[in-house]
């Protein structure tokens, strides 16, 4: 009987999530869409990729994209866990399709920033680069997003953001340095 009760609780929880998503979708469509904040968020999604395409180290594009892709995946996983636990939230919504996620953050700002830091001064001390990047992201960018109501950390401390950014940076760096790339056609 306990299993079937769990199924019923799961169904009720899913219905509540759907209702919450409908409320957030209405907020996007009726309150956020086409405001300056919405356009700013869309710019934060598009502009970093354009800049990256123009300024990337072209012979390292594949390696950098691997680092960026792993950053996207990890930041989404971390965010989904934190959002489900109520550790922080994103008051500003950009998309009625995925209102729980701050898309410019996950799909553009963080991965593109990390890819740039990886390619800049490649022989520099990686710990130094990671710490500088994480400090700027946690104590600069995140504070700015709080100011413009894109991010609500609740009781989440900036040092935790710093640790997350440092983790994301080092994992992306490690993936970008994997030396076992070989063309599939050569096998």
PDB file of N, CA and C in Angstrom, residues 17-86:
ATOM      1  N   UNK A  17       3.257  21.388  -9.386  1.00  0.00           N
ATOM      2  CA  UNK A  17       4.325  21.958 -10.216  1.00  0.00           C
ATOM      3  C   UNK A  17       3.748  22.546 -11.494  1.00  0.00           C
ATOM      4  N   UNK A  18       2.810  21.839 -12.110  1.00  0.00           N
ATOM      5  CA  UNK A  18       2.173  22.330 -13.337  1.00  0.00           C
ATOM      6  C   UNK A  18       1.433  23.634 -13.058  1.00  0.00           C
ATOM      7  N   UNK A  19       0.725  23.705 -11.928  1.00  0.00           N
ATOM      8  CA  UNK A  19       0.014  24.947 -11.567  1.00  0.00           C
ATOM      9  C   UNK A  19       1.016  26.082 -11.344  1.00  0.00           C
ATOM     10  N   UNK A  20       2.109  25.799 -10.652  1.00  0.00           N
ATOM     11  CA  UNK A  20       3.142  26.808 -10.430  1.00  0.00           C
ATOM     12  C   UNK A  20       3.751  27.290 -11.732  1.00  0.00           C
ATOM     13  N   UNK A  21       4.000  26.370 -12.652  1.00  0.00           N
ATOM     14  CA  UNK A  21       4.545  26.746 -13.960  1.00  0.00           C
ATOM     15  C   UNK A  21       3.570  27.624 -14.742  1.00  0.00           C
ATOM     16  N   UNK A  22       2.273  27.346 -14.608  1.00  0.00           N
ATOM     17  CA  UNK A  22       1.271  28.178 -15.294  1.00  0.00           C
ATOM     18  C   UNK A  22       1.300  29.598 -14.739  1.00  0.00           C
ATOM     19  N   UNK A  23       1.444  29.740 -13.426  1.00  0.00           N
ATOM     20  CA  UNK A  23       1.523  31.067 -12.815  1.00  0.00           C
ATOM     21  C   UNK A  23       2.763  31.800 -13.309  1.00  0.00           C
ATOM     22  N   UNK A  24       3.897  31.097 -13.364  1.00  0.00           N
ATOM     23  CA  UNK A  24       5.136  31.723 -13.838  1.00  0.00           C
ATOM     24  C   UNK A  24       5.053  32.068 -15.320  1.00  0.00           C
ATOM     25  N   UNK A  25       4.402  31.226 -16.106  1.00  0.00           N
ATOM     26  CA  UNK A  25       4.220  31.513 -17.524  1.00  0.00           C
ATOM     27  C   UNK A  25       3.390  32.774 -17.702  1.00  0.00           C
ATOM     28  N   UNK A  26       2.337  32.928 -16.892  1.00  0.00           N
ATOM     29  CA  UNK A  26       1.522  34.143 -16.949  1.00  0.00           C
ATOM     30  C   UNK A  26       2.359  35.369 -16.583  1.00  0.00           C
ATOM     31  N   UNK A  27       3.250  35.232 -15.612  1.00  0.00           N
ATOM     32  CA  UNK A  27       4.118  36.352 -15.228  1.00  0.00           C
ATOM     33  C   UNK A  27       5.013  36.755 -16.390  1.00  0.00           C
ATOM     34  N   UNK A  28       5.571  35.759 -17.095  1.00  0.00           N
ATOM     35  CA  UNK A  28       6.436  36.066 -18.243  1.00  0.00           C
ATOM     36  C   UNK A  28       5.637  36.791 -19.312  1.00  0.00           C
ATOM     37  N   UNK A  29       4.511  36.217 -19.693  1.00  0.00           N
ATOM     38  CA  UNK A  29       3.727  36.754 -20.804  1.00  0.00           C
ATOM     39  C   UNK A  29       3.102  38.102 -20.457  1.00  0.00           C
ATOM     40  N   UNK A  30       2.589  38.239 -19.233  1.00  0.00           N
ATOM     41  CA  UNK A  30       1.835  39.441 -18.880  1.00  0.00           C
ATOM     42  C   UNK A  30       2.669  40.543 -18.211  1.00  0.00           C
ATOM     43  N   UNK A  31       3.820  40.188 -17.617  1.00  0.00           N
ATOM     44  CA  UNK A  31       4.548  41.187 -16.841  1.00  0.00           C
ATOM     45  C   UNK A  31       5.997  41.403 -17.274  1.00  0.00           C
ATOM     46  N   UNK A  32       6.656  40.389 -17.773  1.00  0.00           N
ATOM     47  CA  UNK A  32       8.088  40.506 -18.072  1.00  0.00           C
ATOM     48  C   UNK A  32       8.391  40.692 -19.547  1.00  0.00           C
ATOM     49  N   UNK A  33       7.621  40.059 -20.400  1.00  0.00           N
ATOM     50  CA  UNK A  33       7.896  40.049 -21.833  1.00  0.00           C
ATOM     51  C   UNK A  33       8.020  41.474 -22.387  1.00  0.00           C
ATOM     52  N   UNK A  34       9.124  41.733 -23.080  1.00  0.00           N
ATOM     53  CA  UNK A  34       9.434  42.988 -23.761  1.00  0.00           C
ATOM     54  C   UNK A  34       9.743  44.163 -22.825  1.00  0.00           C
ATOM     55  N   UNK A  35       9.933  43.902 -21.530  1.00  0.00           N
ATOM     56  CA  UNK A  35      10.412  44.955 -20.637  1.00  0.00           C
ATOM     57  C   UNK A  35      11.912  45.116 -20.875  1.00  0.00           C
ATOM     58  N   UNK A  36      12.502  46.195 -20.341  1.00  0.00           N
ATOM     59  CA  UNK A  36      13.943  46.377 -20.532  1.00  0.00           C
ATOM     60  C   UNK A  36      14.710  45.242 -19.875  1.00  0.00           C
ATOM     61  N   UNK A  37      14.197  44.713 -18.752  1.00  0.00           N
ATOM     62  CA  UNK A  37      14.866  43.611 -18.078  1.00  0.00           C
ATOM     63  C   UNK A  37      14.843  42.350 -18.953  1.00  0.00           C
ATOM     64  N   UNK A  38      13.729  42.123 -19.622  1.00  0.00           N
ATOM     65  CA  UNK A  38      13.606  40.963 -20.493  1.00  0.00           C
ATOM     66  C   UNK A  38      14.588  41.097 -21.662  1.00  0.00           C
ATOM     67  N   UNK A  39      14.624  42.284 -22.279  1.00  0.00           N
ATOM     68  CA  UNK A  39      15.552  42.507 -23.391  1.00  0.00           C
ATOM     69  C   UNK A  39      16.996  42.391 -22.923  1.00  0.00           C
ATOM     70  N   UNK A  40      17.302  42.887 -21.735  1.00  0.00           N
ATOM     71  CA  UNK A  40      18.649  42.773 -21.178  1.00  0.00           C
ATOM     72  C   UNK A  40      19.029  41.301 -21.010  1.00  0.00           C
ATOM     73  N   UNK A  41      18.086  40.504 -20.496  1.00  0.00           N
ATOM     74  CA  UNK A  41      18.335  39.067 -20.340  1.00  0.00           C
ATOM     75  C   UNK A  41      18.558  38.370 -21.671  1.00  0.00           C
ATOM     76  N   UNK A  42      17.777  38.738 -22.663  1.00  0.00           N
ATOM     77  CA  UNK A  42      17.956  38.151 -23.995  1.00  0.00           C
ATOM     78  C   UNK A  42      19.326  38.545 -24.544  1.00  0.00           C
ATOM     79  N   UNK A  43      19.715  39.805 -24.316  1.00  0.00           N
ATOM     80  CA  UNK A  43      21.047  40.248 -24.732  1.00  0.00           C
ATOM     81  C   UNK A  43      22.139  39.463 -24.025  1.00  0.00           C
ATOM     82  N   UNK A  44      21.942  39.180 -22.739  1.00  0.00           N
ATOM     83  CA  UNK A  44      22.918  38.383 -21.990  1.00  0.00           C
ATOM     84  C   UNK A  44      23.012  36.954 -22.517  1.00  0.00           C
ATOM     85  N   UNK A  45      21.973  36.520 -23.172  1.00  0.00           N
ATOM     86  CA  UNK A  45      21.972  35.186 -23.769  1.00  0.00           C
ATOM     87  C   UNK A  45      22.682  35.175 -25.123  1.00  0.00           C
ATOM     88  N   UNK A  46      22.476  36.192 -25.927  1.00  0.00           N
ATOM     89  CA  UNK A  46      22.959  36.208 -27.308  1.00  0.00           C
ATOM     90  C   UNK A  46      24.349  36.835 -27.449  1.00  0.00           C
ATOM     91  N   UNK A  47      24.557  37.996 -26.854  1.00  0.00           N
ATOM     92  CA  UNK A  47      25.790  38.770 -27.062  1.00  0.00           C
ATOM     93  C   UNK A  47      27.059  38.007 -26.662  1.00  0.00           C
ATOM     94  N   UNK A  48      27.098  37.316 -25.505  1.00  0.00           N
ATOM     95  CA  UNK A  48      28.333  36.592 -25.180  1.00  0.00           C
ATOM     96  C   UNK A  48      28.735  35.561 -26.236  1.00  0.00           C
ATOM     97  N   UNK A  49      27.762  34.879 -26.832  1.00  0.00           N
ATOM     98  CA  UNK A  49      28.091  33.898 -27.867  1.00  0.00           C
ATOM     99  C   UNK A  49      28.635  34.571 -29.120  1.00  0.00           C
ATOM    100  N   UNK A  50      28.073  35.714 -29.482  1.00  0.00           N
ATOM    101  CA  UNK A  50      28.577  36.443 -30.657  1.00  0.00           C
ATOM    102  C   UNK A  50      30.021  36.884 -30.410  1.00  0.00           C
ATOM    103  N   UNK A  51      30.265  37.446 -29.237  1.00  0.00           N
ATOM    104  CA  UNK A  51      31.627  37.878 -28.891  1.00  0.00           C
ATOM    105  C   UNK A  51      32.573  36.684 -28.899  1.00  0.00           C
ATOM    106  N   UNK A  52      32.110  35.567 -28.322  1.00  0.00           N
ATOM    107  CA  UNK A  52      32.957  34.377 -28.283  1.00  0.00           C
ATOM    108  C   UNK A  52      33.283  33.877 -29.694  1.00  0.00           C
ATOM    109  N   UNK A  53      32.282  33.853 -30.567  1.00  0.00           N
ATOM    110  CA  UNK A  53      32.523  33.404 -31.946  1.00  0.00           C
ATOM    111  C   UNK A  53      33.571  34.266 -32.645  1.00  0.00           C
ATOM    112  N   UNK A  54      33.565  35.553 -32.341  1.00  0.00           N
ATOM    113  CA  UNK A  54      34.519  36.462 -32.977  1.00  0.00           C
ATOM    114  C   UNK A  54      35.913  36.396 -32.351  1.00  0.00           C
ATOM    115  N   UNK A  55      35.993  36.188 -31.045  1.00  0.00           N
ATOM    116  CA  UNK A  55      37.268  36.301 -30.341  1.00  0.00           C
ATOM    117  C   UNK A  55      37.852  34.973 -29.847  1.00  0.00           C
ATOM    118  N   UNK A  56      37.175  33.888 -30.122  1.00  0.00           N
ATOM    119  CA  UNK A  56      37.671  32.604 -29.601  1.00  0.00           C
ATOM    120  C   UNK A  56      39.000  32.241 -30.255  1.00  0.00           C
ATOM    121  N   UNK A  57      39.715  31.394 -29.582  1.00  0.00           N
ATOM    122  CA  UNK A  57      40.947  30.845 -30.142  1.00  0.00           C
ATOM    123  C   UNK A  57      40.498  29.745 -31.114  1.00  0.00           C
ATOM    124  N   UNK A  58      40.527  30.037 -32.395  1.00  0.00           N
ATOM    125  CA  UNK A  58      39.877  29.179 -33.402  1.00  0.00           C
ATOM    126  C   UNK A  58      40.422  27.758 -33.453  1.00  0.00           C
ATOM    127  N   UNK A  59      41.720  27.584 -33.221  1.00  0.00           N
ATOM    128  CA  UNK A  59      42.275  26.229 -33.274  1.00  0.00           C
ATOM    129  C   UNK A  59      41.938  25.426 -32.010  1.00  0.00           C
ATOM    130  N   UNK A  60      41.302  26.056 -31.027  1.00  0.00           N
ATOM    131  CA  UNK A  60      40.899  25.357 -29.801  1.00  0.00           C
ATOM    132  C   UNK A  60      39.383  25.319 -29.642  1.00  0.00           C
ATOM    133  N   UNK A  61      38.643  25.605 -30.694  1.00  0.00           N
ATOM    134  CA  UNK A  61      37.192  25.702 -30.607  1.00  0.00           C
ATOM    135  C   UNK A  61      36.562  24.444 -30.019  1.00  0.00           C
ATOM    136  N   UNK A  62      36.942  23.285 -30.501  1.00  0.00           N
ATOM    137  CA  UNK A  62      36.360  22.034 -30.014  1.00  0.00           C
ATOM    138  C   UNK A  62      36.621  21.812 -28.534  1.00  0.00           C
ATOM    139  N   UNK A  63      37.849  22.025 -28.117  1.00  0.00           N
ATOM    140  CA  UNK A  63      38.198  21.859 -26.697  1.00  0.00           C
ATOM    141  C   UNK A  63      37.437  22.838 -25.821  1.00  0.00           C
ATOM    142  N   UNK A  64      37.342  24.077 -26.265  1.00  0.00           N
ATOM    143  CA  UNK A  64      36.618  25.079 -25.488  1.00  0.00           C
ATOM    144  C   UNK A  64      35.130  24.744 -25.410  1.00  0.00           C
ATOM    145  N   UNK A  65      34.562  24.290 -26.517  1.00  0.00           N
ATOM    146  CA  UNK A  65      33.140  23.924 -26.510  1.00  0.00           C
ATOM    147  C   UNK A  65      32.859  22.748 -25.582  1.00  0.00           C
ATOM    148  N   UNK A  66      33.784  21.803 -25.479  1.00  0.00           N
ATOM    149  CA  UNK A  66      33.612  20.692 -24.520  1.00  0.00           C
ATOM    150  C   UNK A  66      33.551  21.254 -23.102  1.00  0.00           C
ATOM    151  N   UNK A  67      34.463  22.178 -22.789  1.00  0.00           N
ATOM    152  CA  UNK A  67      34.434  22.819 -21.477  1.00  0.00           C
ATOM    153  C   UNK A  67      33.149  23.592 -21.251  1.00  0.00           C
ATOM    154  N   UNK A  68      32.682  24.300 -22.271  1.00  0.00           N
ATOM    155  CA  UNK A  68      31.432  25.042 -22.167  1.00  0.00           C
ATOM    156  C   UNK A  68      30.231  24.132 -21.998  1.00  0.00           C
ATOM    157  N   UNK A  69      30.208  23.030 -22.738  1.00  0.00           N
ATOM    158  CA  UNK A  69      29.086  22.092 -22.640  1.00  0.00           C
ATOM    159  C   UNK A  69      29.012  21.456 -21.250  1.00  0.00           C
ATOM    160  N   UNK A  70      30.145  21.053 -20.711  1.00  0.00           N
ATOM    161  CA  UNK A  70      30.132  20.457 -19.378  1.00  0.00           C
ATOM    162  C   UNK A  70      29.720  21.496 -18.343  1.00  0.00           C
ATOM    163  N   UNK A  71      30.078  22.757 -18.577  1.00  0.00           N
ATOM    164  CA  UNK A  71      29.651  23.831 -17.680  1.00  0.00           C
ATOM    165  C   UNK A  71      28.133  23.989 -17.711  1.00  0.00           C
ATOM    166  N   UNK A  72      27.558  23.958 -18.900  1.00  0.00           N
ATOM    167  CA  UNK A  72      26.099  24.064 -19.031  1.00  0.00           C
ATOM    168  C   UNK A  72      25.425  22.922 -18.274  1.00  0.00           C
ATOM    169  N   UNK A  73      25.889  21.713 -18.500  1.00  0.00           N
ATOM    170  CA  UNK A  73      25.270  20.547 -17.853  1.00  0.00           C
ATOM    171  C   UNK A  73      25.374  20.636 -16.338  1.00  0.00           C
ATOM    172  N   UNK A  74      26.577  20.906 -15.837  1.00  0.00           N
ATOM    173  CA  UNK A  74      26.765  20.956 -14.386  1.00  0.00           C
ATOM    174  C   UNK A  74      26.006  22.116 -13.745  1.00  0.00           C
ATOM    175  N   UNK A  75      26.015  23.278 -14.388  1.00  0.00           N
ATOM    176  CA  UNK A  75      25.295  24.411 -13.795  1.00  0.00           C
ATOM    177  C   UNK A  75      23.794  24.155 -13.764  1.00  0.00           C
ATOM    178  N   UNK A  76      23.263  23.486 -14.776  1.00  0.00           N
ATOM    179  CA  UNK A  76      21.842  23.125 -14.762  1.00  0.00           C
ATOM    180  C   UNK A  76      21.529  22.133 -13.643  1.00  0.00           C
ATOM    181  N   UNK A  77      22.362  21.131 -13.483  1.00  0.00           N
ATOM    182  CA  UNK A  77      22.131  20.135 -12.429  1.00  0.00           C
ATOM    183  C   UNK A  77      22.196  20.796 -11.053  1.00  0.00           C
ATOM    184  N   UNK A  78      23.234  21.595 -10.820  1.00  0.00           N
ATOM    185  CA  UNK A  78      23.368  22.286  -9.531  1.00  0.00           C
ATOM    186  C   UNK A  78      22.160  23.182  -9.285  1.00  0.00           C
ATOM    187  N   UNK A  79      21.754  23.908 -10.310  1.00  0.00           N
ATOM    188  CA  UNK A  79      20.636  24.824 -10.166  1.00  0.00           C
ATOM    189  C   UNK A  79      19.321  24.097  -9.900  1.00  0.00           C
ATOM    190  N   UNK A  80      19.082  23.013 -10.610  1.00  0.00           N
ATOM    191  CA  UNK A  80      17.847  22.268 -10.393  1.00  0.00           C
ATOM    192  C   UNK A  80      17.774  21.720  -8.973  1.00  0.00           C
ATOM    193  N   UNK A  81      18.892  21.247  -8.459  1.00  0.00           N
ATOM    194  CA  UNK A  81      18.922  20.753  -7.079  1.00  0.00           C
ATOM    195  C   UNK A  81      18.649  21.901  -6.110  1.00  0.00           C
ATOM    196  N   UNK A  82      19.366  23.011  -6.286  1.00  0.00           N
ATOM    197  CA  UNK A  82      19.208  24.153  -5.377  1.00  0.00           C
ATOM    198  C   UNK A  82      17.804  24.746  -5.445  1.00  0.00           C
ATOM    199  N   UNK A  83      17.248  24.859  -6.642  1.00  0.00           N
ATOM    200  CA  UNK A  83      15.890  25.386  -6.781  1.00  0.00           C
ATOM    201  C   UNK A  83      14.877  24.463  -6.128  1.00  0.00           C
ATOM    202  N   UNK A  84      15.041  23.165  -6.296  1.00  0.00           N
ATOM    203  CA  UNK A  84      14.089  22.225  -5.693  1.00  0.00           C
ATOM    204  C   UNK A  84      14.180  22.229  -4.180  1.00  0.00           C
ATOM    205  N   UNK A  85      15.343  22.589  -3.626  1.00  0.00           N
ATOM    206  CA  UNK A  85      15.510  22.691  -2.176  1.00  0.00           C
ATOM    207  C   UNK A  85      15.178  24.088  -1.657  1.00  0.00           C
ATOM    208  N   UNK A  86      14.894  25.012  -2.562  1.00  0.00           N
ATOM    209  CA  UNK A  86      14.552  26.372  -2.168  1.00  0.00           C
ATOM    210  C   UNK A  86      15.732  27.181  -1.663  1.00  0.00           C
TER     211      UNK A  86
END
